[in-house]
Short mmCIF file of C-alpha atoms in Angstrom, two decimals:
data_model
loop_
_atom_site.label_atom_id
_atom_site.label_comp_id
_atom_site.label_asym_id
_atom_site.label_seq_id
_atom_site.Cartn_x
_atom_site.Cartn_y
_atom_site.Cartn_z
CA MET A 383 -25.29 10.08 3.94
CA ILE A 384 -25.41 11.99 0.50
CA SER A 385 -26.26 15.61 2.48
CA ASN A 386 -22.65 14.91 3.78
CA ILE A 387 -21.07 14.39 0.36
CA ALA A 388 -19.63 17.87 -1.10
CA SER A 389 -18.04 18.53 -4.31
CA VAL A 390 -14.57 19.35 -5.46
CA ASP A 391 -15.52 22.28 -6.81
CA ALA A 392 -17.68 23.90 -3.79
CA LYS A 393 -14.47 25.03 -1.98
CA LYS A 394 -13.02 27.91 -1.93
CA PRO A 395 -9.10 27.63 -1.13
CA ARG A 396 -8.52 28.57 2.59
CA GLU A 397 -4.81 28.84 4.79
CA TYR A 398 -4.51 25.77 7.05
CA GLU A 399 -1.55 25.70 9.39
CA ASN A 400 -1.88 22.35 11.32
CA ILE A 401 -3.40 19.72 9.14
CA LEU A 402 -3.87 15.59 10.31
CA ILE A 403 -4.07 13.02 7.87
CA ILE A 404 -5.79 9.85 9.46
CA LYS A 405 -4.51 6.57 7.39
CA LEU A 406 -4.37 3.89 9.95
CA SER A 407 -3.79 0.95 7.72
CA SER A 408 -3.54 -1.36 5.62
CA LEU A 409 0.16 -1.07 3.87
CA GLY A 410 -1.95 -1.23 0.31
CA ASP A 411 -3.86 1.73 1.59
CA ILE A 412 -1.23 4.25 3.43
CA CYS A 413 0.60 3.35 -0.14
CA HIS A 414 -2.33 4.56 -2.00
CA ALA A 415 -2.69 7.59 0.12
CA LEU A 416 1.28 9.24 0.00
CA PRO A 417 0.38 10.85 -3.32
CA SER A 418 -1.93 13.15 -1.42
CA LEU A 419 0.32 13.95 1.37
CA THR A 420 2.63 14.99 -1.97
CA ALA A 421 -0.61 17.33 -2.94
CA LEU A 422 -1.08 18.65 0.18
CA ARG A 423 2.21 19.57 0.81
CA ASN A 424 2.52 21.16 -2.19
CA LEU A 425 -0.99 23.41 -1.63
CA TYR A 426 0.43 24.20 1.69
CA PRO A 427 4.16 24.08 1.73
CA HIS A 428 4.62 25.94 5.59
CA ALA A 429 2.08 24.06 7.98
CA LYS A 430 2.33 21.02 10.06
CA ILE A 431 1.46 17.92 8.52
CA SER A 432 1.36 15.26 10.90
CA TRP A 433 -0.16 11.47 10.19
CA ALA A 434 -1.72 8.75 12.31
CA VAL A 435 -1.45 5.22 11.60
CA ASN A 436 -1.19 1.86 12.95
CA LYS A 437 1.25 0.70 15.08
CA PRO A 438 2.32 -1.55 12.14
CA PHE A 439 2.49 0.13 9.55
CA ALA A 440 4.52 3.54 11.50
CA ASP A 441 8.04 2.70 9.65
CA LEU A 442 6.67 3.50 6.06
CA LEU A 443 6.64 6.84 7.40
CA THR A 444 9.35 7.25 9.81
CA ASP A 445 11.38 10.41 8.72
CA HIS A 446 9.40 11.36 5.64
CA PRO A 447 10.76 14.24 3.94
CA LEU A 448 7.15 15.71 3.84
CA LEU A 449 5.71 15.21 7.30
CA ASP A 450 6.49 16.85 10.34
CA GLU A 451 5.53 14.34 12.29
CA VAL A 452 3.82 10.33 12.99
CA ILE A 453 1.37 9.82 15.45
CA VAL A 454 1.69 6.21 16.36
CA ILE A 455 -1.51 4.67 17.18
CA ASP A 456 -1.39 1.25 19.51
CA GLN A 457 -4.77 -0.70 18.61
CA LYS A 458 -4.47 -3.00 20.55
CA ALA A 459 -4.11 -0.79 23.90
CA TRP A 460 -7.17 0.68 22.24
CA THR A 461 -9.14 -2.92 21.23
CA LYS A 462 -7.65 -5.45 24.26
CA GLY A 463 -6.87 -5.90 27.65
CA SER A 464 -8.53 -5.03 30.80
CA VAL A 465 -11.69 -2.35 30.78
CA CYS A 466 -9.35 0.28 32.60
CA ASP A 467 -6.48 0.24 30.16
CA ARG A 468 -8.25 0.39 27.47
CA TYR A 469 -10.06 3.49 29.11
CA GLU A 470 -6.59 5.27 30.11
CA TYR A 471 -5.37 4.37 26.71
CA PHE A 472 -8.18 6.41 24.81
CA LYS A 473 -7.91 9.17 27.29
CA LYS A 474 -4.62 9.72 26.80
CA LEU A 475 -4.58 8.89 22.83
CA ARG A 476 -7.98 12.25 22.75
CA GLY A 477 -5.83 14.64 25.60
CA ASP A 478 -2.73 14.04 22.84
CA LEU A 479 -4.65 14.69 19.62
CA LYS A 480 -6.48 17.89 21.15
CA LYS A 481 -3.68 19.49 22.86
CA ARG A 482 -2.11 19.87 18.84
CA GLN A 483 -4.91 21.71 17.87
CA PHE A 484 -5.73 20.74 14.46
CA ASP A 485 -7.16 23.07 12.33
CA LEU A 486 -7.63 20.90 9.61
CA VAL A 487 -8.22 16.61 9.85
CA LEU A 488 -8.45 14.60 6.93
CA ASP A 489 -9.74 10.82 7.59
CA LEU A 490 -8.59 8.96 4.15
CA GLN A 491 -9.58 5.80 6.05
CA GLY A 492 -13.85 6.35 6.09
CA LEU A 493 -13.82 3.21 8.44
CA LEU A 494 -15.11 4.05 12.04
CA LYS A 495 -12.18 3.81 13.85
CA SER A 496 -10.46 6.64 11.51
CA SER A 497 -14.05 8.80 12.87
CA VAL A 498 -13.74 8.29 16.11
CA ILE A 499 -10.06 9.75 16.19
CA ALA A 500 -11.28 12.45 13.88
CA LEU A 501 -13.55 13.48 16.67
CA MET A 502 -11.11 13.14 19.60
CA THR A 503 -9.02 15.80 17.72
CA GLY A 504 -11.91 18.26 18.71
CA CYS A 505 -11.04 20.07 15.14
CA LYS A 506 -14.46 21.42 13.44
CA THR A 507 -12.93 20.90 9.72
CA ARG A 508 -12.93 17.39 8.84
CA TYR A 509 -12.81 15.71 5.45
CA GLY A 510 -12.57 12.73 3.68
CA TYR A 511 -13.10 10.59 0.20
CA TRP A 512 -16.69 10.12 -0.49
CA GLU A 513 -17.11 6.51 0.56
CA MET A 514 -17.24 7.07 3.99
CA ARG A 515 -18.26 3.80 5.42
CA GLU A 516 -19.79 2.35 9.15
CA GLY A 517 -20.87 5.53 9.62
CA SER A 518 -18.02 7.68 9.14
CA TRP A 519 -19.65 9.87 7.30
CA LEU A 520 -21.92 11.32 10.07
CA VAL A 521 -18.57 12.71 11.59
CA THR A 522 -16.59 13.37 7.97
CA LYS A 523 -17.79 15.45 5.29
CA GLY A 524 -16.95 13.14 2.29
CA ILE A 525 -15.54 14.63 -0.67
CA LYS A 526 -17.08 13.69 -4.44
CA GLY A 527 -15.07 14.64 -7.50
CA GLU A 528 -14.32 14.31 -11.03
CA HIS A 529 -12.45 11.09 -10.22
CA SER A 530 -15.41 9.59 -8.04
CA GLN A 531 -14.86 5.95 -10.16
CA ASP A 532 -11.52 5.72 -10.89
CA HIS A 533 -8.52 4.71 -9.32
CA VAL A 534 -8.36 4.85 -5.20
CA ILE A 535 -5.33 7.01 -5.69
CA GLN A 536 -7.60 9.60 -7.27
CA ARG A 537 -10.37 9.37 -5.62
CA TYR A 538 -8.19 10.69 -2.33
CA LEU A 539 -6.31 13.11 -4.60
CA ASP A 540 -10.01 14.69 -5.13
CA VAL A 541 -9.94 15.47 -1.60
CA ILE A 542 -6.75 17.58 -2.02
CA ARG A 543 -7.87 19.35 -4.89
CA PHE A 544 -11.28 20.12 -2.62
CA LEU A 545 -8.94 21.97 -0.68
CA GLY A 546 -7.81 24.49 -3.42
CA SER A 547 -4.63 21.48 -5.51
CA ASP A 548 -4.39 20.93 -9.44
CA VAL A 549 -2.79 18.16 -9.00
CA ARG A 550 -3.52 15.84 -11.83
CA GLU A 551 -1.29 12.76 -11.72
CA PRO A 552 0.12 11.22 -8.48
CA GLU A 553 3.64 11.61 -7.20
CA PHE A 554 5.30 9.33 -4.87
CA VAL A 555 7.79 10.85 -2.08
CA LEU A 556 9.65 7.60 -0.13
CA PRO A 557 11.25 8.27 3.28
CA ASP A 558 14.93 8.53 3.44
CA ILE A 559 16.44 4.96 2.79
CA ASP A 560 20.00 5.33 2.32
CA MET A 561 21.01 3.43 5.40
CA GLU A 562 18.29 0.84 4.46
CA ARG A 563 19.79 0.57 0.91
CA SER A 564 23.33 0.47 1.98
CA LYS A 565 21.82 -3.24 4.57
CA VAL A 566 19.99 -4.26 1.22
CA ASP A 567 23.28 -4.56 -0.66
CA GLY A 568 25.27 -6.06 1.48
CA TRP A 569 22.82 -8.74 1.96
CA LEU A 570 22.24 -9.30 -1.80
CA ARG A 571 25.81 -9.14 -2.25
CA GLU A 572 25.04 -5.96 -4.23
CA ALA A 573 23.69 -7.71 -7.03
CA LYS A 574 22.64 -5.08 -9.89
CA GLU A 575 20.39 -7.34 -11.58
CA TYR A 576 17.89 -9.13 -9.31
CA VAL A 577 13.88 -9.82 -9.27
CA VAL A 578 11.43 -9.65 -6.20
CA ILE A 579 8.82 -12.15 -5.77
CA ALA A 580 5.85 -12.16 -2.56
CA PRO A 581 4.63 -15.27 -3.03
CA ALA A 582 1.70 -14.55 -0.04
CA THR A 583 -1.00 -12.55 0.44
CA SER A 584 -3.60 -11.89 2.95
CA TRP A 585 -6.56 -13.55 1.52
CA ASP A 586 -6.54 -16.97 -0.08
CA THR A 587 -8.46 -15.79 -3.12
CA LYS A 588 -6.05 -13.56 -4.08
CA GLU A 589 -3.26 -15.81 -3.92
CA TRP A 590 -1.56 -18.20 -6.72
CA SER A 591 -0.14 -21.35 -6.08
CA LEU A 592 3.15 -21.85 -4.69
CA ASP A 593 3.93 -24.73 -7.52
CA ASN A 594 3.34 -22.20 -9.93
CA TYR A 595 5.39 -19.89 -8.20
CA VAL A 596 8.33 -22.78 -7.93
CA GLN A 597 7.84 -22.78 -11.68
CA LEU A 598 8.80 -19.09 -12.24
CA THR A 599 11.27 -18.84 -9.67
CA GLU A 600 13.14 -21.78 -11.86
CA ARG A 601 12.55 -20.11 -15.30
CA LEU A 602 14.38 -17.15 -13.79
CA LEU A 603 16.99 -18.67 -12.59
CA LYS A 604 17.78 -20.04 -15.75
CA LEU A 605 17.86 -16.73 -17.39
CA ASN A 606 20.69 -16.13 -14.50
CA LYS A 607 18.71 -13.03 -12.49
CA LEU A 608 18.97 -13.53 -8.36
CA VAL A 609 15.16 -14.25 -7.13
CA VAL A 610 14.38 -12.33 -3.70
CA LEU A 611 11.79 -13.72 -1.95
CA VAL A 612 9.52 -11.25 0.00
CA GLY A 613 6.79 -11.16 3.01
CA GLY A 614 6.06 -11.08 6.10
CA SER A 615 6.56 -13.25 9.47
CA SER A 616 3.57 -15.24 8.73
CA ASP A 617 4.54 -15.78 5.29
CA VAL A 618 8.41 -17.28 6.36
CA ASP A 619 7.07 -21.08 5.54
CA LYS A 620 5.30 -20.12 1.86
CA SER A 621 8.63 -19.08 0.89
CA ALA A 622 10.58 -21.53 2.26
CA TYR A 623 8.70 -24.10 0.23
CA ILE A 624 9.66 -22.72 -2.65
CA THR A 625 13.23 -22.78 -2.02
CA GLU A 626 13.21 -26.46 -0.27
CA GLN A 627 11.38 -27.40 -4.15
CA LEU A 628 14.35 -25.33 -6.25
CA LYS A 629 16.92 -27.46 -4.01
CA LEU A 630 15.57 -30.47 -5.69
CA ARG A 631 14.76 -28.91 -9.17
CA SER A 632 17.61 -26.63 -9.78
CA PRO A 633 20.53 -27.87 -6.86
CA ASP A 634 23.17 -26.01 -8.59
CA LYS A 635 21.34 -22.67 -8.95
CA VAL A 636 19.66 -22.37 -5.20
CA ASP A 637 22.48 -19.75 -4.36
CA GLN A 638 20.55 -17.37 -6.75
CA ILE A 639 17.71 -17.30 -4.24
CA VAL A 640 17.51 -14.96 -1.46
CA ASP A 641 15.05 -15.76 0.97
CA LEU A 642 14.00 -12.44 3.33
CA THR A 643 10.59 -13.29 4.36
CA GLY A 644 10.08 -12.20 7.86
CA ARG A 645 13.45 -10.39 8.05
CA THR A 646 12.76 -6.69 6.49
CA THR A 647 11.34 -3.61 8.17
CA LEU A 648 8.90 -1.76 5.57
CA LYS A 649 11.65 0.33 5.33
CA GLU A 650 14.18 -2.12 4.23
CA LEU A 651 11.24 -3.73 2.02
CA MET A 652 11.11 -0.65 -0.08
CA ALA A 653 14.90 -0.28 -0.36
CA VAL A 654 14.90 -4.12 -2.04
CA CYS A 655 11.86 -3.56 -4.27
CA LYS A 656 13.64 0.17 -5.39
CA GLY A 657 16.76 -1.45 -6.43
CA ALA A 658 14.78 -4.61 -8.26
CA GLN A 659 14.66 -5.38 -11.82
CA LEU A 660 11.64 -6.65 -11.60
CA TYR A 661 8.94 -7.33 -8.98
CA ILE A 662 6.61 -9.85 -9.25
CA SER A 663 2.92 -10.89 -6.93
CA GLY A 664 -0.08 -11.26 -6.65
CA ASP A 665 -2.92 -8.35 -4.90
CA THR A 666 -0.40 -7.73 -2.24
CA GLY A 667 1.16 -5.54 0.59
CA PRO A 668 4.33 -5.26 -0.72
CA LEU A 669 2.78 -5.18 -4.04
CA HIS A 670 2.15 -1.81 -3.77
CA ILE A 671 5.28 -0.49 -1.77
CA ALA A 672 6.88 -1.89 -5.20
CA VAL A 673 4.63 0.55 -6.92
CA ALA A 674 5.62 3.36 -4.84
CA THR A 675 8.90 2.98 -5.44
CA GLY A 676 8.85 2.99 -9.68
CA VAL A 677 10.17 -0.43 -10.42
CA PRO A 678 8.96 -2.41 -13.15
CA ILE A 679 5.83 -4.77 -11.99
CA VAL A 680 4.26 -7.90 -13.25
CA ALA A 681 0.91 -8.12 -10.80
CA MET A 682 -1.61 -10.71 -10.93
CA TYR A 683 -5.20 -10.11 -9.93
CA GLY A 684 -8.25 -12.10 -9.36
CA PRO A 685 -11.17 -11.16 -7.10
CA THR A 686 -10.08 -7.74 -7.03
CA MET A 687 -10.14 -4.50 -9.12
CA PRO A 688 -7.25 -3.31 -10.71
CA HIS A 689 -8.70 -0.56 -11.71
CA ARG A 690 -9.79 0.36 -8.17
CA THR A 691 -6.87 -0.39 -6.50
CA GLY A 692 -3.79 -2.37 -8.15
CA PRO A 693 -0.68 -0.54 -9.47
CA TYR A 694 -1.51 3.15 -10.61
CA VAL A 695 -0.97 3.53 -14.33
CA GLY A 696 -0.83 6.52 -15.70
CA LYS A 697 0.96 8.88 -18.34
CA CYS A 698 4.33 7.45 -17.06
CA GLY A 699 3.42 3.77 -16.42
CA LEU A 700 2.16 1.89 -19.17
CA GLY A 701 5.11 0.61 -20.20
CA LYS A 702 7.04 -0.84 -17.24
CA THR A 703 3.38 -2.65 -15.39
CA ARG A 704 1.92 -5.79 -16.64
CA ILE A 705 -1.82 -6.36 -14.76
CA LEU A 706 -2.70 -10.16 -15.45
CA ILE A 707 -6.47 -10.62 -14.72
CA GLY A 708 -7.95 -14.42 -14.17
CA GLN A 709 -10.70 -15.25 -15.94
CA ALA A 710 -13.73 -16.26 -14.51
CA GLU A 711 -17.33 -15.20 -14.91
CA CYS A 712 -17.73 -14.63 -10.85
CA ARG A 713 -15.20 -12.26 -11.01
CA PRO A 714 -14.41 -9.60 -9.24
CA CYS A 715 -16.47 -11.19 -5.67
CA ARG A 716 -13.61 -9.54 -3.84
CA GLN A 717 -14.34 -12.67 -1.22
CA LYS A 718 -11.65 -13.86 0.84
CA LYS A 719 -12.98 -17.50 0.71
CA CYS A 720 -13.73 -19.29 -1.93
CA SER A 721 -14.12 -23.52 -2.92
CA LYS A 722 -12.64 -22.98 -6.59
CA MET A 723 -10.27 -20.54 -6.98
CA ASP A 724 -10.94 -20.22 -10.88
CA CYS A 725 -9.62 -17.11 -11.72
CA MET A 726 -5.98 -17.63 -9.73
CA ARG A 727 -5.72 -20.44 -11.38
CA SER A 728 -6.64 -19.51 -15.05
CA ILE A 729 -3.05 -17.83 -14.76
CA ASP A 730 -0.33 -19.63 -16.00
CA VAL A 731 3.09 -19.61 -15.54
CA ASP A 732 3.22 -19.17 -19.20
CA GLU A 733 1.75 -15.77 -19.06
CA VAL A 734 3.78 -14.32 -16.06
CA MET A 735 6.97 -15.17 -17.65
CA THR A 736 5.75 -13.88 -20.90
CA ALA A 737 5.25 -10.33 -19.06
CA ALA A 738 8.32 -10.73 -16.94
CA LYS A 739 10.71 -11.07 -19.84
CA TYR A 740 9.20 -8.22 -21.72
CA LEU A 741 10.04 -6.18 -18.96
CA LEU A 742 13.21 -7.33 -18.38
CA ARG A 743 13.65 -7.43 -22.20
CA GLU A 744 14.73 -10.58 -22.95
CA ASP A 745 14.21 -12.45 -26.00
#
């Protein structure tokens, strides 16, 4: 594996004309890769740049001003159904990729599935970030730069530096969301001051308790904030629990809650976050969308590592981000299941509310 890792200073700048970024999933990971797209476009302003992404996340990249093409990968067609159907999809995808004649492939996923796509392109020049896993290092050369132990955004940017970029701090460029912003204004009754909360996460261990979110929301309502709940379709019941509890606890304030859980596209979620005063959640996909929009953040971390995959705190982010880390000797374990959940339980409502009031500039 070591023999297929190159250092950043080993590459002389070369012009490429047809580039493919492979970052298939997940929501947070794609957001982390967006600054690499910006740096790549600045380095190669005239190149055609395409991005291969799994179908559920394609909306995040559609009509992106720095992309020429979004190649949507239907992972279900590839992995499910009859052997014949899967083979036909695989053959068609391979043909579609090869005919594009990419002269540079950047695998920022570093997994078996992404390395298969990299191979299918037929392109001989393939680079990825240095943590290539699942044998993907046999296909793609990993790039190890000065930020190899830093935030994953900087690890991805090391690949672009290897190509000749002098980028230092990440820049998030978002797709056009003007239409979505108009729609969101209607949903939120053109509210100018609101707080977004995403109560659910993909891992049980990353989740703050729903009762804590009930208490937090009640306190925000007392500050006369409109509170907007967001999440995916699988999170509907959790947001509904918060709303129902608040109907009992603060019936006179319940009209200040807007539940958009399961109702937004990724672009609409981006528009919701961009217009907010504040965003609050654990380590979950919507958090990274919020980070990309530049909204002030309160993020709660337990089993995962904020210094690696949390909200990026660069030169401009210190004053608008509060990362609260749970206290437990066993963290960061990066485990999806736990019988104790001590790390997330150790973060109390007072701590989150103090951080929220600071960022809201409320006394």
